[in-house]
PDB file of C-alpha atoms and ligand atoms in Angstrom:
ATOM      1  CA  UNK A   4      17.046  12.477   2.669  1.00  0.00           C
ATOM      2  CA  UNK A   5      13.916  13.682   0.885  1.00  0.00           C
ATOM      3  CA  UNK A   6      10.650  13.728   2.775  1.00  0.00           C
ATOM      4  CA  UNK A   7       7.855  11.362   1.825  1.00  0.00           C
ATOM      5  CA  UNK A   8       5.781  14.372   0.749  1.00  0.00           C
ATOM      6  CA  UNK A   9       8.495  15.478  -1.685  1.00  0.00           C
ATOM      7  CA  UNK A  10       8.787  11.949  -3.036  1.00  0.00           C
ATOM      8  CA  UNK A  11       5.050  11.885  -3.764  1.00  0.00           C
ATOM      9  CA  UNK A  12       5.317  15.268  -5.519  1.00  0.00           C
ATOM     10  CA  UNK A  13       8.104  13.940  -7.712  1.00  0.00           C
ATOM     11  CA  UNK A  14       6.195  10.757  -8.515  1.00  0.00           C
ATOM     12  CA  UNK A  15       3.209  12.883  -9.488  1.00  0.00           C
ATOM     13  CA  UNK A  16       5.337  15.116 -11.735  1.00  0.00           C
ATOM     14  CA  UNK A  17       6.891  12.093 -13.449  1.00  0.00           C
ATOM     15  CA  UNK A  18       3.583  10.219 -13.763  1.00  0.00           C
ATOM     16  CA  UNK A  19       4.947   7.217 -11.900  1.00  0.00           C
ATOM     17  CA  UNK A  20       3.719   5.542  -8.728  1.00  0.00           C
ATOM     18  CA  UNK A  21       5.382   4.630  -5.468  1.00  0.00           C
ATOM     19  CA  UNK A  22       4.998   0.966  -4.490  1.00  0.00           C
ATOM     20  CA  UNK A  23       3.580   0.144  -1.059  1.00  0.00           C
ATOM     21  CA  UNK A  24       4.017  -3.433   0.208  1.00  0.00           C
ATOM     22  CA  UNK A  25       2.687  -4.808   3.477  1.00  0.00           C
ATOM     23  CA  UNK A  26       4.957  -6.684   5.811  1.00  0.00           C
ATOM     24  CA  UNK A  27       4.407  -8.857   8.831  1.00  0.00           C
ATOM     25  CA  UNK A  28       7.916 -10.168   9.305  1.00  0.00           C
ATOM     26  CA  UNK A  29      11.580  -9.407   8.752  1.00  0.00           C
ATOM     27  CA  UNK A  30      11.744 -11.721   5.719  1.00  0.00           C
ATOM     28  CA  UNK A  31       9.259  -9.614   3.774  1.00  0.00           C
ATOM     29  CA  UNK A  32      10.843  -6.347   4.899  1.00  0.00           C
ATOM     30  CA  UNK A  33      14.215  -7.632   3.699  1.00  0.00           C
ATOM     31  CA  UNK A  34      12.739  -8.672   0.331  1.00  0.00           C
ATOM     32  CA  UNK A  35      10.977  -5.325  -0.235  1.00  0.00           C
ATOM     33  CA  UNK A  36      14.044  -3.341   0.767  1.00  0.00           C
ATOM     34  CA  UNK A  37      16.389  -5.355  -1.456  1.00  0.00           C
ATOM     35  CA  UNK A  38      14.069  -5.090  -4.470  1.00  0.00           C
ATOM     36  CA  UNK A  39      13.747  -1.307  -4.039  1.00  0.00           C
ATOM     37  CA  UNK A  40      17.505  -0.897  -3.667  1.00  0.00           C
ATOM     38  CA  UNK A  41      18.194  -3.019  -6.758  1.00  0.00           C
ATOM     39  CA  UNK A  42      15.883  -0.758  -8.795  1.00  0.00           C
ATOM     40  CA  UNK A  43      16.918   2.374  -6.892  1.00  0.00           C
ATOM     41  CA  UNK A  44      13.334   3.580  -6.352  1.00  0.00           C
ATOM     42  CA  UNK A  45      11.746   4.898  -3.146  1.00  0.00           C
ATOM     43  CA  UNK A  46       9.439   2.461  -1.409  1.00  0.00           C
ATOM     44  CA  UNK A  47       6.836   2.349   1.351  1.00  0.00           C
ATOM     45  CA  UNK A  48       6.225  -0.603   3.616  1.00  0.00           C
ATOM     46  CA  UNK A  49       2.867  -0.884   5.310  1.00  0.00           C
ATOM     47  CA  UNK A  50       1.752  -2.562   8.482  1.00  0.00           C
ATOM     48  CA  UNK A  51      -1.973  -2.849   9.154  1.00  0.00           C
ATOM     49  CA  UNK A  52      -3.294  -3.146  12.717  1.00  0.00           C
ATOM     50  CA  UNK A  53      -3.037  -6.945  12.604  1.00  0.00           C
ATOM     51  CA  UNK A  54       0.445  -6.837  11.106  1.00  0.00           C
ATOM     52  CA  UNK A  55       1.569  -4.255  13.690  1.00  0.00           C
ATOM     53  CA  UNK A  56       0.219  -6.344  16.513  1.00  0.00           C
ATOM     54  CA  UNK A  57       2.413  -9.219  15.390  1.00  0.00           C
ATOM     55  CA  UNK A  58       5.519  -7.125  14.653  1.00  0.00           C
ATOM     56  CA  UNK A  59       5.289  -4.642  17.529  1.00  0.00           C
ATOM     57  CA  UNK A  60       4.391  -1.025  16.729  1.00  0.00           C
ATOM     58  CA  UNK A  61       7.600   0.579  17.947  1.00  0.00           C
ATOM     59  CA  UNK A  62       9.716  -2.382  16.834  1.00  0.00           C
ATOM     60  CA  UNK A  63       8.682  -2.205  13.163  1.00  0.00           C
ATOM     61  CA  UNK A  64       9.151   1.539  13.212  1.00  0.00           C
ATOM     62  CA  UNK A  65      12.719   1.176  14.495  1.00  0.00           C
ATOM     63  CA  UNK A  66      13.490  -1.538  11.923  1.00  0.00           C
ATOM     64  CA  UNK A  67      12.437   0.646   9.002  1.00  0.00           C
ATOM     65  CA  UNK A  68      14.125   3.710  10.450  1.00  0.00           C
ATOM     66  CA  UNK A  69      17.388   1.793  10.873  1.00  0.00           C
ATOM     67  CA  UNK A  70      17.335   0.724   7.205  1.00  0.00           C
ATOM     68  CA  UNK A  71      16.606   4.287   6.088  1.00  0.00           C
ATOM     69  CA  UNK A  72      19.453   5.691   8.152  1.00  0.00           C
ATOM     70  CA  UNK A  73      22.082   2.981   7.742  1.00  0.00           C
ATOM     71  CA  UNK A  74      21.671   2.799   3.966  1.00  0.00           C
ATOM     72  CA  UNK A  75      20.634   6.434   3.423  1.00  0.00           C
ATOM     73  CA  UNK A  76      17.761   5.027   1.378  1.00  0.00           C
ATOM     74  CA  UNK A  77      14.175   6.362   0.996  1.00  0.00           C
ATOM     75  CA  UNK A  78      12.133   3.616   2.668  1.00  0.00           C
ATOM     76  CA  UNK A  79       9.091   4.802   4.633  1.00  0.00           C
ATOM     77  CA  UNK A  80       6.527   3.223   6.930  1.00  0.00           C
ATOM     78  CA  UNK A  81       2.740   3.454   6.717  1.00  0.00           C
ATOM     79  CA  UNK A  82       0.202   2.511   9.384  1.00  0.00           C
ATOM     80  CA  UNK A  83      -2.176   0.833   6.955  1.00  0.00           C
ATOM     81  CA  UNK A  84      -5.939   0.654   7.636  1.00  0.00           C
ATOM     82  CA  UNK A  85      -5.996   2.158  11.095  1.00  0.00           C
ATOM     83  CA  UNK A  86      -9.552   1.989  12.365  1.00  0.00           C
ATOM     84  CA  UNK A  87      -9.372   4.043  15.557  1.00  0.00           C
ATOM     85  CA  UNK A  88      -7.781   7.263  16.751  1.00  0.00           C
ATOM     86  CA  UNK A  89      -5.891   5.675  19.698  1.00  0.00           C
ATOM     87  CA  UNK A  90      -4.312   3.175  17.305  1.00  0.00           C
ATOM     88  CA  UNK A  91      -3.364   6.027  14.919  1.00  0.00           C
ATOM     89  CA  UNK A  92      -1.849   8.045  17.778  1.00  0.00           C
ATOM     90  CA  UNK A  93       0.174   5.027  18.905  1.00  0.00           C
ATOM     91  CA  UNK A  94       1.650   4.645  15.393  1.00  0.00           C
ATOM     92  CA  UNK A  95       2.330   8.388  15.079  1.00  0.00           C
ATOM     93  CA  UNK A  96       4.141   8.417  18.412  1.00  0.00           C
ATOM     94  CA  UNK A  97       6.168   5.360  17.385  1.00  0.00           C
ATOM     95  CA  UNK A  98       7.497   7.275  14.365  1.00  0.00           C
ATOM     96  CA  UNK A  99       5.378   6.027  11.438  1.00  0.00           C
ATOM     97  CA  UNK A 100       5.601   8.366   8.441  1.00  0.00           C
ATOM     98  CA  UNK A 101       2.045   7.957   7.241  1.00  0.00           C
ATOM     99  CA  UNK A 102      -1.311   6.866   8.643  1.00  0.00           C
ATOM    100  CA  UNK A 103      -4.243   5.449   6.678  1.00  0.00           C
ATOM    101  CA  UNK A 104      -7.151   6.476   8.875  1.00  0.00           C
ATOM    102  CA  UNK A 105      -9.895   4.170   7.681  1.00  0.00           C
ATOM    103  CA  UNK A 106     -13.429   4.601   8.950  1.00  0.00           C
ATOM    104  CA  UNK A 107     -14.857   4.075   5.474  1.00  0.00           C
ATOM    105  CA  UNK A 108     -17.488   1.633   6.705  1.00  0.00           C
ATOM    106  CA  UNK A 109     -19.248   4.515   8.490  1.00  0.00           C
ATOM    107  CA  UNK A 110     -21.843   6.673   6.717  1.00  0.00           C
ATOM    108  CA  UNK A 111     -20.166   9.420   4.637  1.00  0.00           C
ATOM    109  CA  UNK A 112     -20.863  12.343   7.017  1.00  0.00           C
ATOM    110  CA  UNK A 113     -19.473  10.421  10.000  1.00  0.00           C
ATOM    111  CA  UNK A 114     -16.447   9.359   7.970  1.00  0.00           C
ATOM    112  CA  UNK A 115     -15.812  13.044   7.141  1.00  0.00           C
ATOM    113  CA  UNK A 116     -16.211  14.167  10.757  1.00  0.00           C
ATOM    114  CA  UNK A 117     -13.998  11.453  12.276  1.00  0.00           C
ATOM    115  CA  UNK A 118     -11.311  11.717   9.573  1.00  0.00           C
ATOM    116  CA  UNK A 119     -11.163  15.522   9.994  1.00  0.00           C
ATOM    117  CA  UNK A 120     -10.715  15.107  13.764  1.00  0.00           C
ATOM    118  CA  UNK A 121      -8.009  12.465  13.214  1.00  0.00           C
ATOM    119  CA  UNK A 122      -6.109  14.725  10.785  1.00  0.00           C
ATOM    120  CA  UNK A 123      -6.177  17.590  13.321  1.00  0.00           C
ATOM    121  CA  UNK A 124      -5.034  15.418  16.213  1.00  0.00           C
ATOM    122  CA  UNK A 125      -2.290  13.626  14.283  1.00  0.00           C
ATOM    123  CA  UNK A 126      -0.896  16.816  12.701  1.00  0.00           C
ATOM    124  CA  UNK A 127      -0.826  18.516  16.105  1.00  0.00           C
ATOM    125  CA  UNK A 128       1.191  15.591  17.415  1.00  0.00           C
ATOM    126  CA  UNK A 129       3.453  15.210  14.379  1.00  0.00           C
ATOM    127  CA  UNK A 130       3.226  18.079  11.836  1.00  0.00           C
ATOM    128  CA  UNK A 131       5.340  16.093   9.345  1.00  0.00           C
ATOM    129  CA  UNK A 132       3.067  13.033   9.276  1.00  0.00           C
ATOM    130  CA  UNK A 133       0.893  12.254   6.237  1.00  0.00           C
ATOM    131  CA  UNK A 134      -2.702  11.183   6.736  1.00  0.00           C
ATOM    132  CA  UNK A 135      -4.772   9.256   4.205  1.00  0.00           C
ATOM    133  CA  UNK A 136      -8.556   8.994   4.227  1.00  0.00           C
ATOM    134  CA  UNK A 137     -10.706   6.385   2.544  1.00  0.00           C
ATOM    135  CA  UNK A 138     -14.147   6.571   0.973  1.00  0.00           C
ATOM    136  CA  UNK A 139     -16.150   3.860  -0.696  1.00  0.00           C
ATOM    137  CA  UNK A 140     -16.059   0.098  -0.352  1.00  0.00           C
ATOM    138  CA  UNK A 141     -13.067  -1.962  -1.459  1.00  0.00           C
ATOM    139  CA  UNK A 142     -13.748  -5.000   0.697  1.00  0.00           C
ATOM    140  CA  UNK A 143     -11.485  -6.212   3.460  1.00  0.00           C
ATOM    141  CA  UNK A 144      -8.911  -8.932   4.056  1.00  0.00           C
ATOM    142  CA  UNK A 145      -5.767  -9.350   1.938  1.00  0.00           C
ATOM    143  CA  UNK A 146      -6.477 -13.041   1.616  1.00  0.00           C
ATOM    144  CA  UNK A 147      -7.737 -15.531  -0.933  1.00  0.00           C
ATOM    145  CA  UNK A 148     -11.506 -15.189  -1.351  1.00  0.00           C
ATOM    146  CA  UNK A 149     -13.918 -17.732  -2.831  1.00  0.00           C
ATOM    147  CA  UNK A 150     -16.225 -15.160  -4.353  1.00  0.00           C
ATOM    148  CA  UNK A 151     -16.068 -11.465  -5.253  1.00  0.00           C
ATOM    149  CA  UNK A 152     -18.075  -9.116  -3.043  1.00  0.00           C
ATOM    150  CA  UNK A 153     -20.455  -6.734  -4.805  1.00  0.00           C
ATOM    151  CA  UNK A 154     -18.536  -3.466  -4.704  1.00  0.00           C
ATOM    152  CA  UNK A 155     -20.534  -1.634  -7.386  1.00  0.00           C
ATOM    153  CA  UNK A 156     -22.600   0.362  -4.892  1.00  0.00           C
ATOM    154  CA  UNK A 157     -19.513   1.423  -2.969  1.00  0.00           C
ATOM    155  CA  UNK A 158     -17.673   3.091  -5.867  1.00  0.00           C
ATOM    156  CA  UNK A 159     -16.373   6.583  -5.056  1.00  0.00           C
ATOM    157  CA  UNK A 160     -17.936   9.516  -6.916  1.00  0.00           C
ATOM    158  CA  UNK A 161     -15.900  12.578  -7.965  1.00  0.00           C
ATOM    159  CA  UNK A 162     -18.265  14.880  -6.031  1.00  0.00           C
ATOM    160  CA  UNK A 163     -17.912  13.058  -2.722  1.00  0.00           C
ATOM    161  CA  UNK A 164     -14.145  12.791  -3.220  1.00  0.00           C
ATOM    162  CA  UNK A 165     -13.946  16.559  -3.692  1.00  0.00           C
ATOM    163  CA  UNK A 166     -16.074  17.221  -0.598  1.00  0.00           C
ATOM    164  CA  UNK A 167     -14.170  14.676   1.514  1.00  0.00           C
ATOM    165  CA  UNK A 168     -10.771  16.142   0.628  1.00  0.00           C
ATOM    166  CA  UNK A 169     -11.905  19.745   1.180  1.00  0.00           C
ATOM    167  CA  UNK A 170     -13.548  19.044   4.535  1.00  0.00           C
ATOM    168  CA  UNK A 171     -11.074  16.617   6.102  1.00  0.00           C
ATOM    169  CA  UNK A 172      -7.699  18.073   5.090  1.00  0.00           C
ATOM    170  CA  UNK A 173      -6.214  14.645   4.292  1.00  0.00           C
ATOM    171  CA  UNK A 174      -2.925  14.483   2.380  1.00  0.00           C
ATOM    172  CA  UNK A 175      -3.837  11.449   0.302  1.00  0.00           C
ATOM    173  CA  UNK A 176      -7.084   9.760  -0.718  1.00  0.00           C
ATOM    174  CA  UNK A 177      -7.941   6.075  -1.163  1.00  0.00           C
ATOM    175  CA  UNK A 178     -10.967   5.809  -3.483  1.00  0.00           C
ATOM    176  CA  UNK A 179     -12.954   2.784  -4.632  1.00  0.00           C
ATOM    177  CA  UNK A 180     -12.475   2.485  -8.398  1.00  0.00           C
ATOM    178  CA  UNK A 181     -12.940  -1.216  -9.099  1.00  0.00           C
ATOM    179  CA  UNK A 182     -10.083  -2.221  -6.802  1.00  0.00           C
ATOM    180  CA  UNK A 183     -10.598  -4.809  -4.070  1.00  0.00           C
ATOM    181  CA  UNK A 184      -8.639  -6.212  -1.139  1.00  0.00           C
ATOM    182  CA  UNK A 185      -7.539  -9.815  -1.485  1.00  0.00           C
ATOM    183  CA  UNK A 186      -7.556 -12.057  -4.537  1.00  0.00           C
ATOM    184  CA  UNK A 187     -10.059 -14.538  -5.885  1.00  0.00           C
ATOM    185  CA  UNK A 188      -9.000 -18.162  -6.380  1.00  0.00           C
ATOM    186  CA  UNK A 189      -9.234 -17.655 -10.140  1.00  0.00           C
ATOM    187  CA  UNK A 190      -6.749 -14.767  -9.833  1.00  0.00           C
ATOM    188  CA  UNK A 191      -4.347 -16.864  -7.784  1.00  0.00           C
ATOM    189  CA  UNK A 192      -4.552 -19.509 -10.507  1.00  0.00           C
ATOM    190  CA  UNK A 193      -3.799 -16.776 -13.065  1.00  0.00           C
ATOM    191  CA  UNK A 194      -7.094 -17.203 -14.945  1.00  0.00           C
ATOM    192  CA  UNK A 195      -8.667 -13.817 -14.177  1.00  0.00           C
ATOM    193  CA  UNK A 196      -7.476 -10.284 -13.405  1.00  0.00           C
ATOM    194  CA  UNK A 197      -8.956  -7.326 -11.599  1.00  0.00           C
ATOM    195  CA  UNK A 198     -10.022  -4.486 -13.890  1.00  0.00           C
ATOM    196  CA  UNK A 199     -10.129  -0.826 -12.899  1.00  0.00           C
ATOM    197  CA  UNK A 200     -12.483   2.023 -13.745  1.00  0.00           C
ATOM    198  CA  UNK A 201      -9.921   4.322 -15.389  1.00  0.00           C
ATOM    199  CA  UNK A 202     -12.446   7.015 -16.324  1.00  0.00           C
ATOM    200  CA  UNK A 203     -13.564   7.225 -12.725  1.00  0.00           C
ATOM    201  CA  UNK A 204      -9.945   7.634 -11.578  1.00  0.00           C
ATOM    202  CA  UNK A 205      -9.457  10.532 -14.032  1.00  0.00           C
ATOM    203  CA  UNK A 206     -12.721  12.161 -12.983  1.00  0.00           C
ATOM    204  CA  UNK A 207     -11.933  11.870  -9.248  1.00  0.00           C
ATOM    205  CA  UNK A 208      -8.432  13.223  -9.808  1.00  0.00           C
ATOM    206  CA  UNK A 209      -9.793  16.212 -11.740  1.00  0.00           C
ATOM    207  CA  UNK A 210     -12.257  17.061  -8.967  1.00  0.00           C
ATOM    208  CA  UNK A 211     -10.310  16.204  -5.813  1.00  0.00           C
ATOM    209  CA  UNK A 212      -6.824  17.292  -6.984  1.00  0.00           C
ATOM    210  CA  UNK A 213      -4.987  15.241  -4.419  1.00  0.00           C
ATOM    211  CA  UNK A 214      -2.464  12.394  -4.266  1.00  0.00           C
ATOM    212  CA  UNK A 215      -4.392   9.162  -4.660  1.00  0.00           C
ATOM    213  CA  UNK A 216      -3.588   5.657  -3.445  1.00  0.00           C
ATOM    214  CA  UNK A 217      -4.779   2.504  -5.145  1.00  0.00           C
ATOM    215  CA  UNK A 218      -5.448  -0.093  -2.458  1.00  0.00           C
ATOM    216  CA  UNK A 219      -6.023  -3.780  -3.115  1.00  0.00           C
ATOM    217  CA  UNK A 220      -4.042  -3.829  -6.357  1.00  0.00           C
ATOM    218  CA  UNK A 221      -2.887  -7.469  -6.141  1.00  0.00           C
ATOM    219  CA  UNK A 222      -4.049  -9.465  -9.150  1.00  0.00           C
ATOM    220  CA  UNK A 223      -4.779  -6.377 -11.264  1.00  0.00           C
ATOM    221  CA  UNK A 224      -4.261  -6.386 -15.015  1.00  0.00           C
ATOM    222  CA  UNK A 225      -0.868  -4.786 -15.829  1.00  0.00           C
ATOM    223  CA  UNK A 226      -2.242  -2.414 -18.471  1.00  0.00           C
ATOM    224  CA  UNK A 227      -4.979  -1.263 -16.105  1.00  0.00           C
ATOM    225  CA  UNK A 228      -2.303  -0.468 -13.527  1.00  0.00           C
ATOM    226  CA  UNK A 229      -0.314   1.563 -16.069  1.00  0.00           C
ATOM    227  CA  UNK A 230      -3.436   3.456 -17.073  1.00  0.00           C
ATOM    228  CA  UNK A 231      -4.489   3.999 -13.463  1.00  0.00           C
ATOM    229  CA  UNK A 232      -1.085   5.549 -12.743  1.00  0.00           C
ATOM    230  CA  UNK A 233      -1.339   7.724 -15.847  1.00  0.00           C
ATOM    231  CA  UNK A 234      -4.834   8.765 -14.751  1.00  0.00           C
ATOM    232  CA  UNK A 235      -3.644   9.916 -11.335  1.00  0.00           C
ATOM    233  CA  UNK A 236      -2.753   7.118  -8.909  1.00  0.00           C
ATOM    234  CA  UNK A 237       0.482   8.086  -7.131  1.00  0.00           C
ATOM    235  CA  UNK A 238       0.740   5.137  -4.745  1.00  0.00           C
ATOM    236  CA  UNK A 239      -0.150   1.470  -5.325  1.00  0.00           C
ATOM    237  CA  UNK A 240      -0.696  -1.024  -2.486  1.00  0.00           C
ATOM    238  CA  UNK A 241       0.243  -4.670  -2.940  1.00  0.00           C
ATOM    239  CA  UNK A 242      -0.283  -7.131  -0.116  1.00  0.00           C
ATOM    240  CA  UNK A 243      -1.939 -10.401  -1.205  1.00  0.00           C
ATOM    241  CA  UNK A 244       0.581 -11.047  -4.006  1.00  0.00           C
ATOM    242  CA  UNK A 245       3.368 -10.628  -1.456  1.00  0.00           C
ATOM    243  CA  UNK A 246       1.713 -13.041   0.981  1.00  0.00           C
ATOM    244  CA  UNK A 247       1.186 -15.562  -1.805  1.00  0.00           C
ATOM    245  CA  UNK A 248       4.857 -15.316  -2.827  1.00  0.00           C
ATOM    246  CA  UNK A 249       5.863 -15.717   0.827  1.00  0.00           C
ATOM    247  CA  UNK A 250       3.811 -18.895   1.156  1.00  0.00           C
ATOM    248  CA  UNK A 251       4.983 -20.362  -2.160  1.00  0.00           C
ATOM    249  CA  UNK A 252       8.606 -19.602  -1.307  1.00  0.00           C
ATOM    250  CA  UNK A 253       8.222 -21.225   2.096  1.00  0.00           C
ATOM    251  CA  UNK A 254       6.510 -24.322   0.685  1.00  0.00           C
ATOM    252  CA  UNK A 255       9.310 -24.657  -1.879  1.00  0.00           C
ATOM    253  CA  UNK A 256      12.011 -24.265   0.768  1.00  0.00           C
ATOM    254  CA  UNK A 257      10.452 -26.975   2.969  1.00  0.00           C
ATOM    255  CA  UNK A 258       9.984 -29.311   0.012  1.00  0.00           C
ATOM    256  CA  UNK A 259      13.591 -28.844  -1.045  1.00  0.00           C
ATOM    257  CA  UNK A 260      15.122 -29.192   2.421  1.00  0.00           C
ATOM    258  CA  UNK A 261      12.663 -31.315   4.430  1.00  0.00           C
ATOM    259  CA  UNK A 262      15.136 -31.951   7.255  1.00  0.00           C
ATOM    260  CA  UNK A 263      16.512 -28.422   7.553  1.00  0.00           C
ATOM    261  CA  UNK A 264      15.756 -26.606  10.785  1.00  0.00           C
ATOM    262  CA  UNK A 265      18.025 -23.573  10.491  1.00  0.00           C
ATOM    263  CA  UNK A 266      15.796 -20.573   9.720  1.00  0.00           C
ATOM    264  CA  UNK A 267      18.501 -18.608   7.921  1.00  0.00           C
ATOM    265  CA  UNK A 268      19.043 -21.546   5.581  1.00  0.00           C
ATOM    266  CA  UNK A 269      15.358 -21.929   4.746  1.00  0.00           C
ATOM    267  CA  UNK A 270      14.205 -18.324   4.653  1.00  0.00           C
ATOM    268  CA  UNK A 271      16.453 -16.949   1.875  1.00  0.00           C
ATOM    269  CA  UNK A 272      14.202 -18.822  -0.572  1.00  0.00           C
ATOM    270  CA  UNK A 273      11.231 -16.957   0.846  1.00  0.00           C
ATOM    271  CA  UNK A 274      13.104 -13.653   0.480  1.00  0.00           C
ATOM    272  CA  UNK A 275      13.843 -14.463  -3.172  1.00  0.00           C
ATOM    273  CA  UNK A 276      10.265 -15.443  -3.914  1.00  0.00           C
ATOM    274  CA  UNK A 277       8.847 -12.213  -2.400  1.00  0.00           C
ATOM    275  CA  UNK A 278      11.594 -10.111  -3.952  1.00  0.00           C
ATOM    276  CA  UNK A 279      10.694 -11.270  -7.466  1.00  0.00           C
ATOM    277  CA  UNK A 280       7.079 -10.162  -7.069  1.00  0.00           C
ATOM    278  CA  UNK A 281       8.042  -6.820  -5.509  1.00  0.00           C
ATOM    279  CA  UNK A 282      10.679  -6.106  -8.171  1.00  0.00           C
ATOM    280  CA  UNK A 283       8.238  -6.805 -11.009  1.00  0.00           C
ATOM    281  CA  UNK A 284       5.608  -4.513  -9.479  1.00  0.00           C
ATOM    282  CA  UNK A 285       8.113  -1.728  -8.744  1.00  0.00           C
ATOM    283  CA  UNK A 286       9.409  -1.895 -12.304  1.00  0.00           C
ATOM    284  CA  UNK A 287       5.878  -1.499 -13.645  1.00  0.00           C
ATOM    285  CA  UNK A 288       4.966   1.345 -11.238  1.00  0.00           C
ATOM    286  CA  UNK A 289       8.102   3.320 -11.982  1.00  0.00           C
ATOM    287  CA  UNK A 290       7.908   3.121 -15.779  1.00  0.00           C
ATOM    288  CA  UNK A 291       5.659   6.107 -16.109  1.00  0.00           C
ATOM    289  CA  UNK A 292       3.139   7.410 -18.538  1.00  0.00           C
ATOM    290  CA  UNK A 293       5.618   8.247 -21.281  1.00  0.00           C
ATOM    291  CA  UNK A 294       6.757   4.662 -21.726  1.00  0.00           C
ATOM    292  CA  UNK A 295       3.199   3.412 -21.695  1.00  0.00           C
ATOM    293  CA  UNK A 296       2.297   1.360 -24.759  1.00  0.00           C
ATOM    294  CA  UNK A 297      -0.406   2.847 -26.968  1.00  0.00           C
ATOM    295  CA  UNK A 298      -3.893   1.783 -25.973  1.00  0.00           C
ATOM    296  CA  UNK A 299      -6.182   0.832 -28.861  1.00  0.00           C
TER     297      UNK A 299
HETATM  298 ZN1   ZN B 318      -5.738  -1.365   1.681  1.00  0.00          ZN
END
């Protein structure tokens, strides 16, 4: 089995991205795993602090590990948006492969200092673990928002990305490049799309020279995603689209079988609904720069 680090290196060399999908139950894990196996591409599942609290930190780790081992398939687990060192240590000890240490709401210098300390502590505990740092403002909450927050002031600059990477020793970087957590109602309705600052992604990549993760990618224009991957994004996070598919699948299952009470007769519809979204995103992420249509 290849390590997650090797898988990122390969993705980088092929100009493709690895899909990262958040889970808070077995239904979503099953859907993500099945979609990745159908396409035969590596995949990362993420569990934020809230999601881990619901799933159980050690329990979700064992679930993912059992899939990886039983199917000999590259599925990895990320402790998404971990806001404190004790919480990061708990996930590292439970066997998570990757930690997003996110203190991006702090002033830059404090973010650097705390992230550096977290990298040192986590690597001492688990030398194989990957640690991601975050700078800039990409909002919070993978939910449906009424209005867009003003994220213009929180965009990451190439200079601060370079400094952050050099001083903290992170393995991967999550910058703010027009991306945003959650989706607006107009995006859920399919009337608007998120747009990304592709030039900024290229400029940050050139300066920071590190694997980069695009957070909050739900509802993003497909061509912008292709260009973002070509410009240097190696990992793409999708959560809100998955949650929306979960809810729509569940609503449809209840509407279709209003008297059904057997979970394993209702939930396959939810698996299918989530799986469709995940498969479409994985197909797009794994197409690569070479197959990208010409941009006018
Ligand atoms: Zn995120």
